[in-house]
JSON list of C-alpha atoms in Angstrom, two decimals:
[
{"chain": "A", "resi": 1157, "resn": "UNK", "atom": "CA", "xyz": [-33.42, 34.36, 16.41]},
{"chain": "A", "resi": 1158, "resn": "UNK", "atom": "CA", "xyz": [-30.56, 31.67, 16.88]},
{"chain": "A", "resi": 1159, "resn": "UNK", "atom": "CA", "xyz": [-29.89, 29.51, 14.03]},
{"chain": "A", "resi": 1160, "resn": "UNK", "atom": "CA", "xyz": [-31.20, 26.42, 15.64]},
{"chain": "A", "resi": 1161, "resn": "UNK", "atom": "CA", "xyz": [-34.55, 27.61, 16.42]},
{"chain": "A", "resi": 1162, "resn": "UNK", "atom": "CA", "xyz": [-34.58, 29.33, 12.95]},
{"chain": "A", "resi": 1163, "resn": "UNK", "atom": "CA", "xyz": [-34.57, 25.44, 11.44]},
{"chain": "A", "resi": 1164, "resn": "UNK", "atom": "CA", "xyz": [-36.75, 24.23, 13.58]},
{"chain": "A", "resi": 1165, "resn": "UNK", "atom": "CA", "xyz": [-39.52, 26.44, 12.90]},
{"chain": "A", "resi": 1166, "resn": "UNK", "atom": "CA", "xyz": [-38.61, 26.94, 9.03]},
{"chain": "A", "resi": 1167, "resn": "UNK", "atom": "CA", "xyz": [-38.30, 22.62, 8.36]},
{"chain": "A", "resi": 1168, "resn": "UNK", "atom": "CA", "xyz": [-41.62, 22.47, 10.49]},
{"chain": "A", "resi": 1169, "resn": "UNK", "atom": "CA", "xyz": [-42.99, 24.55, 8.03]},
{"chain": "A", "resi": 1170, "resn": "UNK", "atom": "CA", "xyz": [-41.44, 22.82, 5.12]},
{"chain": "A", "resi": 1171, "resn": "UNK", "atom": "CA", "xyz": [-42.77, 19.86, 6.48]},
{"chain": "A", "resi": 1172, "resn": "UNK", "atom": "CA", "xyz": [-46.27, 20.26, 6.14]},
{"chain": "A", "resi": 1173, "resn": "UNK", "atom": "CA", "xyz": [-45.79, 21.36, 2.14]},
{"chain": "A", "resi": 1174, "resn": "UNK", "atom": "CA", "xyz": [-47.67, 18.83, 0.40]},
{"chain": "A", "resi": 1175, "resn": "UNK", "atom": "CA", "xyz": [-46.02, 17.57, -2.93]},
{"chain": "A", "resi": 1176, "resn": "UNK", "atom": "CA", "xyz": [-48.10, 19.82, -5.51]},
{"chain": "A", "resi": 1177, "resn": "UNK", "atom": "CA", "xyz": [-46.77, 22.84, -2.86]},
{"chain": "A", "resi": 1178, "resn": "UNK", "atom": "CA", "xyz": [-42.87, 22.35, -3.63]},
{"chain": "A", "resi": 1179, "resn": "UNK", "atom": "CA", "xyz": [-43.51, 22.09, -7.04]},
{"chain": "A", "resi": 1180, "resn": "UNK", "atom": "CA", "xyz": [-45.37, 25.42, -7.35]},
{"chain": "A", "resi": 1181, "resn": "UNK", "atom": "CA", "xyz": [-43.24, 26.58, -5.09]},
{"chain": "A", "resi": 1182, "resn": "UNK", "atom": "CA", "xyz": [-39.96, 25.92, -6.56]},
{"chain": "A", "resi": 1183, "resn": "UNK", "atom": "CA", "xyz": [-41.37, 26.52, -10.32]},
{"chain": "A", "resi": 1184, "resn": "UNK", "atom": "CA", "xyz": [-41.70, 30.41, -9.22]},
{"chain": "A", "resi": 1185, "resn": "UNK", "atom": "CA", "xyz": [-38.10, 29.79, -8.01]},
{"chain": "A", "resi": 1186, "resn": "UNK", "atom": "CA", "xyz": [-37.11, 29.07, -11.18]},
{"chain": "A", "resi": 1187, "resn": "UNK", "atom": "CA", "xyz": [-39.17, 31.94, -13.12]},
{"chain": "A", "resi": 1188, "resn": "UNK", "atom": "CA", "xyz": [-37.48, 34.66, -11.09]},
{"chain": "A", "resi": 1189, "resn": "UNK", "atom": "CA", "xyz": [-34.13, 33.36, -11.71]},
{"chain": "A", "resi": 1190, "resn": "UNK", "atom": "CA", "xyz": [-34.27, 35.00, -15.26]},
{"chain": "A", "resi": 1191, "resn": "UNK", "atom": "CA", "xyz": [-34.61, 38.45, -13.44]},
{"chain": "A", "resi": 1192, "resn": "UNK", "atom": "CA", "xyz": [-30.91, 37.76, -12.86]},
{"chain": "A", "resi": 1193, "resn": "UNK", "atom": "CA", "xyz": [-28.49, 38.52, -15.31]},
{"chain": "A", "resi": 1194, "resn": "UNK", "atom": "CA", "xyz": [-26.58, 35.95, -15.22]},
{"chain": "A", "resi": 1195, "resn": "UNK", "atom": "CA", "xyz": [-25.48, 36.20, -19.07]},
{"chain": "A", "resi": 1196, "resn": "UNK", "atom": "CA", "xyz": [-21.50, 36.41, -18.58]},
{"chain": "A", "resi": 1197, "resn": "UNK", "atom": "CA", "xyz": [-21.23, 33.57, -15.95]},
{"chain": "A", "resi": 1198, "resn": "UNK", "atom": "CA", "xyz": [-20.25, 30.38, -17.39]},
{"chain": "A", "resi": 1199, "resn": "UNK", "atom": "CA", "xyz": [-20.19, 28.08, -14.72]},
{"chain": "A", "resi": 1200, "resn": "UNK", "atom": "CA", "xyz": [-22.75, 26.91, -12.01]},
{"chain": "A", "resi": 1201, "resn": "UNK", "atom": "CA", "xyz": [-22.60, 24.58, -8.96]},
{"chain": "A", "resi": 1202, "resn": "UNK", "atom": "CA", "xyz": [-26.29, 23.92, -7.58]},
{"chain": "A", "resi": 1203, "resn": "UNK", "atom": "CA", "xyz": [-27.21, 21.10, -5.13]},
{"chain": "A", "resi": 1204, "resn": "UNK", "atom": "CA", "xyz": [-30.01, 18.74, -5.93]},
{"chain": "A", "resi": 1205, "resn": "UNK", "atom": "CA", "xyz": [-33.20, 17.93, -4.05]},
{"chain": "A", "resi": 1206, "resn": "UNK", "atom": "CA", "xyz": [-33.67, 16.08, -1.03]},
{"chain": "A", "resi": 1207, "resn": "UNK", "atom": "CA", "xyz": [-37.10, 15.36, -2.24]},
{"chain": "A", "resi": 1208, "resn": "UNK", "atom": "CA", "xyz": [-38.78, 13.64, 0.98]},
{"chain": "A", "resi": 1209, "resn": "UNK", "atom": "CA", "xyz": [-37.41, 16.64, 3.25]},
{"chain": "A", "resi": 1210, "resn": "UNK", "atom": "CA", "xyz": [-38.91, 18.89, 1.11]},
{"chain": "A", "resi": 1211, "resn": "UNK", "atom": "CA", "xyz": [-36.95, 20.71, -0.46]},
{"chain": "A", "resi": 1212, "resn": "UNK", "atom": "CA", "xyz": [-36.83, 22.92, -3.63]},
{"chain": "A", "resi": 1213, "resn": "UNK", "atom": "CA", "xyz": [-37.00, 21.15, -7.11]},
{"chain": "A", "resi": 1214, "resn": "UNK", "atom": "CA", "xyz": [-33.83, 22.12, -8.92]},
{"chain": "A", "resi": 1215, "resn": "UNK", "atom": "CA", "xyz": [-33.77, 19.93, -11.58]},
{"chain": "A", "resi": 1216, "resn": "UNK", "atom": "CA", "xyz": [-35.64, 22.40, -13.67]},
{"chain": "A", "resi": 1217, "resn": "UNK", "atom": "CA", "xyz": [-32.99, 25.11, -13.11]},
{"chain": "A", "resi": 1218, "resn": "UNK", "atom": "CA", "xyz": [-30.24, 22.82, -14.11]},
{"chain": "A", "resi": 1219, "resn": "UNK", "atom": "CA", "xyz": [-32.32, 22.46, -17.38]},
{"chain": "A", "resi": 1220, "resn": "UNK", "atom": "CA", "xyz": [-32.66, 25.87, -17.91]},
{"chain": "A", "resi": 1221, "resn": "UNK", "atom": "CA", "xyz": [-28.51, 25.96, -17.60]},
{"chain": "A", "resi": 1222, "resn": "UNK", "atom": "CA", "xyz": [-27.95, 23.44, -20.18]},
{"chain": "A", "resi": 1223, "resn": "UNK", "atom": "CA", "xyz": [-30.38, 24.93, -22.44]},
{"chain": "A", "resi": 1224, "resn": "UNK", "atom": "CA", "xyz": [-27.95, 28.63, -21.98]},
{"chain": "A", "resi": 1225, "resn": "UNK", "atom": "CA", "xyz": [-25.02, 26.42, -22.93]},
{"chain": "A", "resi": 1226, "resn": "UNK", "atom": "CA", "xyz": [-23.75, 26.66, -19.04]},
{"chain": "A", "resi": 1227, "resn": "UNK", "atom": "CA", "xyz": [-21.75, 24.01, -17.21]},
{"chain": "A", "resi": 1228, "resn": "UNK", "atom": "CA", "xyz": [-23.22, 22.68, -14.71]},
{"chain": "A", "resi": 1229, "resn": "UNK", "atom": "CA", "xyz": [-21.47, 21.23, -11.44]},
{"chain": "A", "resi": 1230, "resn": "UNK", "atom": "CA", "xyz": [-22.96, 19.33, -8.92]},
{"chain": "A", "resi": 1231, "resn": "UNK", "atom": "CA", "xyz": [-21.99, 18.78, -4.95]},
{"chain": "A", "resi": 1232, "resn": "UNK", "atom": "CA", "xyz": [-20.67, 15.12, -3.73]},
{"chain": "A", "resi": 1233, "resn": "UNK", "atom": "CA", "xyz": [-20.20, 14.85, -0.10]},
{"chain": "A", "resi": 1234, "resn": "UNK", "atom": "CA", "xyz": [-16.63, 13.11, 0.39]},
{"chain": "A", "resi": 1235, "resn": "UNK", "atom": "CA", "xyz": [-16.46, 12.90, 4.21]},
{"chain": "A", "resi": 1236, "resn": "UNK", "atom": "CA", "xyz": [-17.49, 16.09, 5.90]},
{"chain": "A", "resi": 1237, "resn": "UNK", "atom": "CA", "xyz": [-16.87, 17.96, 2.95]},
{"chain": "A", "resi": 1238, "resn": "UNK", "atom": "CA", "xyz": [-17.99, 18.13, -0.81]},
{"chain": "A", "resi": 1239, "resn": "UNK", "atom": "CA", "xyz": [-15.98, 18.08, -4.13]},
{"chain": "A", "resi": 1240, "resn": "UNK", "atom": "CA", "xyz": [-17.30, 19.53, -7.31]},
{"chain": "A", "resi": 1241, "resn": "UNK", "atom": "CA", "xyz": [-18.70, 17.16, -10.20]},
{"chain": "A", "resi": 1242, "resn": "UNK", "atom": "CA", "xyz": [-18.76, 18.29, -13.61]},
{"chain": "A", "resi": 1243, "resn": "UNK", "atom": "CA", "xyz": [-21.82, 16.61, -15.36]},
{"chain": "A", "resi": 1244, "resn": "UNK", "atom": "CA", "xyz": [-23.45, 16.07, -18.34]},
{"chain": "A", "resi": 1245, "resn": "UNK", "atom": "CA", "xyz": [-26.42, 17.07, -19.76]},
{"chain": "A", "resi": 1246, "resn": "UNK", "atom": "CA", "xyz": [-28.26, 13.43, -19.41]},
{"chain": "A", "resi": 1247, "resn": "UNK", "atom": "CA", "xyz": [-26.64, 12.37, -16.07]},
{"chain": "A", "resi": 1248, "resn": "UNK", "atom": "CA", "xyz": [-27.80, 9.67, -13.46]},
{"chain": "A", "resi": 1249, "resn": "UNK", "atom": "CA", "xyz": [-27.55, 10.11, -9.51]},
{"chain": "A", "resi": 1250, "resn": "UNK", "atom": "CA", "xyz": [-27.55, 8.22, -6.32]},
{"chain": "A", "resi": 1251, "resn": "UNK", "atom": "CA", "xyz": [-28.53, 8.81, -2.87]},
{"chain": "A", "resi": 1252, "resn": "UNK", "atom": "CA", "xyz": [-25.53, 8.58, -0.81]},
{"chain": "A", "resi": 1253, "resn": "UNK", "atom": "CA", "xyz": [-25.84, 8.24, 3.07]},
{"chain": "A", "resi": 1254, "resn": "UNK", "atom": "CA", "xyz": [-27.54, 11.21, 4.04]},
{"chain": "A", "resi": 1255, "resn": "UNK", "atom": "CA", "xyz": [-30.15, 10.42, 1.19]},
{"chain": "A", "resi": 1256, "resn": "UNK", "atom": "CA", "xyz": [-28.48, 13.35, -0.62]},
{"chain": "A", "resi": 1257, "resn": "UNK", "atom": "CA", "xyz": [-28.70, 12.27, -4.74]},
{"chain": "A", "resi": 1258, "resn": "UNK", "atom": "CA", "xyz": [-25.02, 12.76, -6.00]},
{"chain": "A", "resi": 1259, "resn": "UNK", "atom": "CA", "xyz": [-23.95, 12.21, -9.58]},
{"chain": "A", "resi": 1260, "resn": "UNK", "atom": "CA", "xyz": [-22.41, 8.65, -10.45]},
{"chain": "A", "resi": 1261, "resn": "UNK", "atom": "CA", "xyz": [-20.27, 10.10, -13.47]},
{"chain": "A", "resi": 1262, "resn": "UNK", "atom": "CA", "xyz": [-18.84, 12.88, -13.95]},
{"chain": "A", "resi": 1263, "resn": "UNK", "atom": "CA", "xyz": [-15.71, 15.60, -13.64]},
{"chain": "A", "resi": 1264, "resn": "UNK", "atom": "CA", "xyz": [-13.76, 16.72, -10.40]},
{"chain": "A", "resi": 1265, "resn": "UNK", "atom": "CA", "xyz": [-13.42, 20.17, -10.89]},
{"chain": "A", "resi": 1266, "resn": "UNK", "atom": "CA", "xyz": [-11.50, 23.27, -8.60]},
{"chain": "A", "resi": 1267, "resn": "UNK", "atom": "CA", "xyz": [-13.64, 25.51, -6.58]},
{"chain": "A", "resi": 1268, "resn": "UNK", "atom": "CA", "xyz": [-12.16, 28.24, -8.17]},
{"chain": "A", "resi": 1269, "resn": "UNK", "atom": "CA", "xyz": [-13.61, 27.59, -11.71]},
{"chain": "A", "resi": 1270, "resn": "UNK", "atom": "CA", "xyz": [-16.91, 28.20, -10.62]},
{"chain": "A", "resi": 1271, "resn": "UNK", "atom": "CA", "xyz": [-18.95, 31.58, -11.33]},
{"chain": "A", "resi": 1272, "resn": "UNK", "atom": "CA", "xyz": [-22.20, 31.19, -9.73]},
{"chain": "A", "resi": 1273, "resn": "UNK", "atom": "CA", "xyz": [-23.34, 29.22, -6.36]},
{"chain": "A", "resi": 1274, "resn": "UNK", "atom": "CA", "xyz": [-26.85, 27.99, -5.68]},
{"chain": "A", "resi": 1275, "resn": "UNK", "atom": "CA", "xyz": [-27.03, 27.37, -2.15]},
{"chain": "A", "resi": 1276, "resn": "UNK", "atom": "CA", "xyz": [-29.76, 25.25, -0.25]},
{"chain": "A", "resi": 1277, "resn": "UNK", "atom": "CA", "xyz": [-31.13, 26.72, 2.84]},
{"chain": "A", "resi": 1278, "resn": "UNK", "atom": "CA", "xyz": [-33.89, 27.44, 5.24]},
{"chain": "A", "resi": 1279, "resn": "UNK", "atom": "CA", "xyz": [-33.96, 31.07, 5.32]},
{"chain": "A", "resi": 1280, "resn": "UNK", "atom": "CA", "xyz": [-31.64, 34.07, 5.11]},
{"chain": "A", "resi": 1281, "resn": "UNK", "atom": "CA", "xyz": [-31.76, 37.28, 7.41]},
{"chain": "A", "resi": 1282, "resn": "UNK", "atom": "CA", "xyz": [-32.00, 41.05, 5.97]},
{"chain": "A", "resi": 1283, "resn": "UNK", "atom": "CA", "xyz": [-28.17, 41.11, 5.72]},
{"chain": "A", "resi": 1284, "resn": "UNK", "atom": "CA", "xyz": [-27.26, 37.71, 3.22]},
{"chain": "A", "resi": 1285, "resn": "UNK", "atom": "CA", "xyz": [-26.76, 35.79, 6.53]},
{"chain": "A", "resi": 1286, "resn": "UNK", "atom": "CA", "xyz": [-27.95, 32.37, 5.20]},
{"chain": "A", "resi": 1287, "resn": "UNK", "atom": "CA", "xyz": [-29.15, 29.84, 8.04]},
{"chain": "A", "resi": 1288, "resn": "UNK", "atom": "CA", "xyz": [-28.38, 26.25, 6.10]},
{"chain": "A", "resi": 1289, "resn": "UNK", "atom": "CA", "xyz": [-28.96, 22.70, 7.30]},
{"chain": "A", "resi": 1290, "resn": "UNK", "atom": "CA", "xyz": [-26.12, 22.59, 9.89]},
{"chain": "A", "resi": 1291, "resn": "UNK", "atom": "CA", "xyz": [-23.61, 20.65, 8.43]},
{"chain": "A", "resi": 1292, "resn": "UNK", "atom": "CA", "xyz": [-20.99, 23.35, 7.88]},
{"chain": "A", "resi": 1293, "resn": "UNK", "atom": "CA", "xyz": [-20.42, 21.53, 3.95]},
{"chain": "A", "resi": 1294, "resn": "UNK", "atom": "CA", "xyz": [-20.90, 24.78, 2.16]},
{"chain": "A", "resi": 1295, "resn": "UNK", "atom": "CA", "xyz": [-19.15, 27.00, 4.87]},
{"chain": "A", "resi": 1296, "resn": "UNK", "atom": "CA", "xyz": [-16.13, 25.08, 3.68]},
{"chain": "A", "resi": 1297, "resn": "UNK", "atom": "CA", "xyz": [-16.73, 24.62, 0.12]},
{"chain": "A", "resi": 1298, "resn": "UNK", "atom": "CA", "xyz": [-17.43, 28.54, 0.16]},
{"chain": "A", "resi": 1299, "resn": "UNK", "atom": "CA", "xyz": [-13.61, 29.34, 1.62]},
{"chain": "A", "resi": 1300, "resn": "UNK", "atom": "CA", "xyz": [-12.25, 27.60, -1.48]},
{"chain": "A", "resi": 1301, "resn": "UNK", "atom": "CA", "xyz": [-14.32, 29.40, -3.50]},
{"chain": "A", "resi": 1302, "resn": "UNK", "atom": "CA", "xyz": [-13.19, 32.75, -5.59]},
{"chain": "A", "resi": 1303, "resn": "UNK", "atom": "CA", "xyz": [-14.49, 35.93, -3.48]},
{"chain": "A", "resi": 1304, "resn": "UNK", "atom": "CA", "xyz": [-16.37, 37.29, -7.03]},
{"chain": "A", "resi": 1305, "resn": "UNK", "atom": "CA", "xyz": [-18.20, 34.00, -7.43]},
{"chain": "A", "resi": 1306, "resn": "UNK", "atom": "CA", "xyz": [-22.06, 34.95, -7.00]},
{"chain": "A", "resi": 1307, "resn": "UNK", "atom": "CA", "xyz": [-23.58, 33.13, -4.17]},
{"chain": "A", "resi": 1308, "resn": "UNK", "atom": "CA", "xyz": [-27.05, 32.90, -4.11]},
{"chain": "A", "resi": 1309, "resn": "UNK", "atom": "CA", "xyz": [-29.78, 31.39, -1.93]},
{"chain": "A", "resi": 1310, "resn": "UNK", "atom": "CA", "xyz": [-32.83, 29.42, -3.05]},
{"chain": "A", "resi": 1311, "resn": "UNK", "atom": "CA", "xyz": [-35.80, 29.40, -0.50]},
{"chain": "A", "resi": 1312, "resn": "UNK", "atom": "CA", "xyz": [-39.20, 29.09, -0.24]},
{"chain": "A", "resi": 1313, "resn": "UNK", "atom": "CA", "xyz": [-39.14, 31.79, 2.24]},
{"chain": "A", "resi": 1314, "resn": "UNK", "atom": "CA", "xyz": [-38.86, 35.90, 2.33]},
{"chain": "A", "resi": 1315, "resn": "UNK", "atom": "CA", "xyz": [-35.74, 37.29, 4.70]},
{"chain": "A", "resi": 1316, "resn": "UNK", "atom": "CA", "xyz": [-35.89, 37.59, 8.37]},
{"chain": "A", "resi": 1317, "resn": "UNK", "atom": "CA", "xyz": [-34.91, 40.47, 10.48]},
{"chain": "A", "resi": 1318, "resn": "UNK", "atom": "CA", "xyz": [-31.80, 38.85, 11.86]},
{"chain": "A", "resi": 1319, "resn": "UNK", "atom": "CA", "xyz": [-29.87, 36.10, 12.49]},
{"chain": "A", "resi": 1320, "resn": "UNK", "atom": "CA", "xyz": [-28.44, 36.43, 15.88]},
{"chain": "A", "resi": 1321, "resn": "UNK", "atom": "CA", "xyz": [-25.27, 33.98, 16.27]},
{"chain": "A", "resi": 1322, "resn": "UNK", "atom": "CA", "xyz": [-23.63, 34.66, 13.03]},
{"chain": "A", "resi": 1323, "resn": "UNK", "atom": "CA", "xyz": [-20.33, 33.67, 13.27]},
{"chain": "A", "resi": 1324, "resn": "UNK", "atom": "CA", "xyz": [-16.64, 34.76, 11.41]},
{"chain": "A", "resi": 1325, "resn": "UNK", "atom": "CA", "xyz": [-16.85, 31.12, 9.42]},
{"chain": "A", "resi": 1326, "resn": "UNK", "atom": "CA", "xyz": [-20.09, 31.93, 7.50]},
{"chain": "A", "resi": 1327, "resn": "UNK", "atom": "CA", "xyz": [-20.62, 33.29, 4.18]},
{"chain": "A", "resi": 1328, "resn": "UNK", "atom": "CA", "xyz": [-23.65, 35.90, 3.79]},
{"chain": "A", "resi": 1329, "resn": "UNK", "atom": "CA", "xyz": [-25.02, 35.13, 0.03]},
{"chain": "A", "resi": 1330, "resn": "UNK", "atom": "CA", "xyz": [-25.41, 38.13, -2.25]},
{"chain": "A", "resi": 1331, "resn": "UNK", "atom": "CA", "xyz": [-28.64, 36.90, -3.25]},
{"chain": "A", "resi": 1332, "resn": "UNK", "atom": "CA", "xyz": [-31.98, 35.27, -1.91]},
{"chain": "A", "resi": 1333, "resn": "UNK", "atom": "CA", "xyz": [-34.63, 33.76, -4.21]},
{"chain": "A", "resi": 1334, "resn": "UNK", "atom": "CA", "xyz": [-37.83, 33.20, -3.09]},
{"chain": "A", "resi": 1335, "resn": "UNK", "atom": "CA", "xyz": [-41.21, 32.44, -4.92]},
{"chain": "A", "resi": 1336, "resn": "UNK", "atom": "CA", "xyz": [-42.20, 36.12, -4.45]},
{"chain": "A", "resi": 1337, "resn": "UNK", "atom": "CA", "xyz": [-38.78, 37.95, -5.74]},
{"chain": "A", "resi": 1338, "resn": "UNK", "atom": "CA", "xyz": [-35.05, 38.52, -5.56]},
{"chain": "A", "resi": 1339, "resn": "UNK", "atom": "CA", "xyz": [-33.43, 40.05, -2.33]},
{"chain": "A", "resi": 1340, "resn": "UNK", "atom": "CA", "xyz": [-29.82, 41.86, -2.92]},
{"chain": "A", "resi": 1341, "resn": "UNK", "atom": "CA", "xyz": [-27.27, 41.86, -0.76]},
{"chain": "A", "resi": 1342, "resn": "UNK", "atom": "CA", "xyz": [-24.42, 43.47, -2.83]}
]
C-alpha cells in the first residue's frame, strides 16, 4: 500500500473509536511498555495527544517516566520543524495551530541528548517502516537525532505487510507498540 491510502484507511478507522475505546486502547499501550527494558535510558522525548483526532493517551506514559526518575522531553513545532522541551513533572500545555498541545515552560534541549523516541503514527509495515501523519516533523527531528537512540512507535494497530513508497528520508523505528504486543525491528 502507498502511504497515503495507508492514512486514509487507518484515521478512518481511528475515527470511529469512541472515547472509552482510546482509553482502553492506549492503557494496554502503556502496560506493554514495561516488557521493554528500558532501565539504562535516561532520557525520553514522546509527543502528546491530539485528543479529538483520536489519538493515543500518553499522558499516562509520561507518568510512568517521572515515577522511574526519567526526563522527559516534549515536541514544540517551531515552523515546519520541532525543538525539544525539557519539562517538569507538573507542567501546563497549549494547543498551538495545528491543535497540537505543546508545553508553555520548559528547557530547549539538543537532539542528541535524547535516549529513547516515542513516535506517533498510523501504522508501521513488517520492516519498522513507520507511515506518520505527513508532515515530515519527525523525519527531520530523527536526522538530528543520535543513530543508538531507540525509536519506537505507539499504535493502536498490528504491522502491515509493506509499505510501498518508502523513501531514503525516512526512519524505520526499531520498535512498534500496539495494544496486543511489541514488534522488533532490531
Amino acid at each position: 500500500m502507498l502511504k497515503t491510502e495507508v492514512r486514509k484507511y487507518y484515521r478512518n478507522i481511528r475515527k470511529q473509536f469512541s472515547k472509552q475505546d482510546v482509553e482502553r486502547l492506549s492503557k494496554e499501550i502503556s502496560d506493554q511498555l514495561q516488557f521493554l527494558d528500558l532501565s539504562l535510558d535516561q532520557t525520553f522525548h514522546i509527543f502528546l495527544p491530539i485528543e479529538k483526532n483520536n489519538e493515543i493517551n500518553t499522558y499516562p506514559i509520561i507518568e510512568w517516566l517521572f515515577s522511574q526518575n526519567k526526563t522527559v522531553i516534549l515536541p514544540l513545532v517551531v515552523g515546519d520543524d520541532m525543538i525539544n522541551c525539557k519539562v517538569e513533572k507538573v507542567f501546563e500545555t497549549q494547543l498551538n495551530s495545528l491543535h497540537i498541545p505543546e508545553p508553555i515552560v520548559y528547557k530547549e534541549i539538543e537532539s542528541t541528548a535524547i535516549d529513547v523516541i516515542f513516535l506517533p503514527m498510523f501504522v508501521a509495515d513488517k520492516k519498522g517502516n513507520r507511515v506518520g501523519y505527513g508532515g515530515g516533523y519527525y523525519d527531520k527531528f530523527l536526522s538530528r537525532c543520535r543513530p543508538d537512540a531507540k525509536k519506537i512507535g505507539l499504535t493502536y494497530f498490528r504491522p502491515i505487510d509493506s509499505i510501498d513508497d518508502v523513501y531514503f528520508g525516512d526512519f524505520p523505528i526499531d520498535f512498534c507498540v500496539t495494544p496486543g504486543g511489541i514488534e522488533s525491528f532490531t
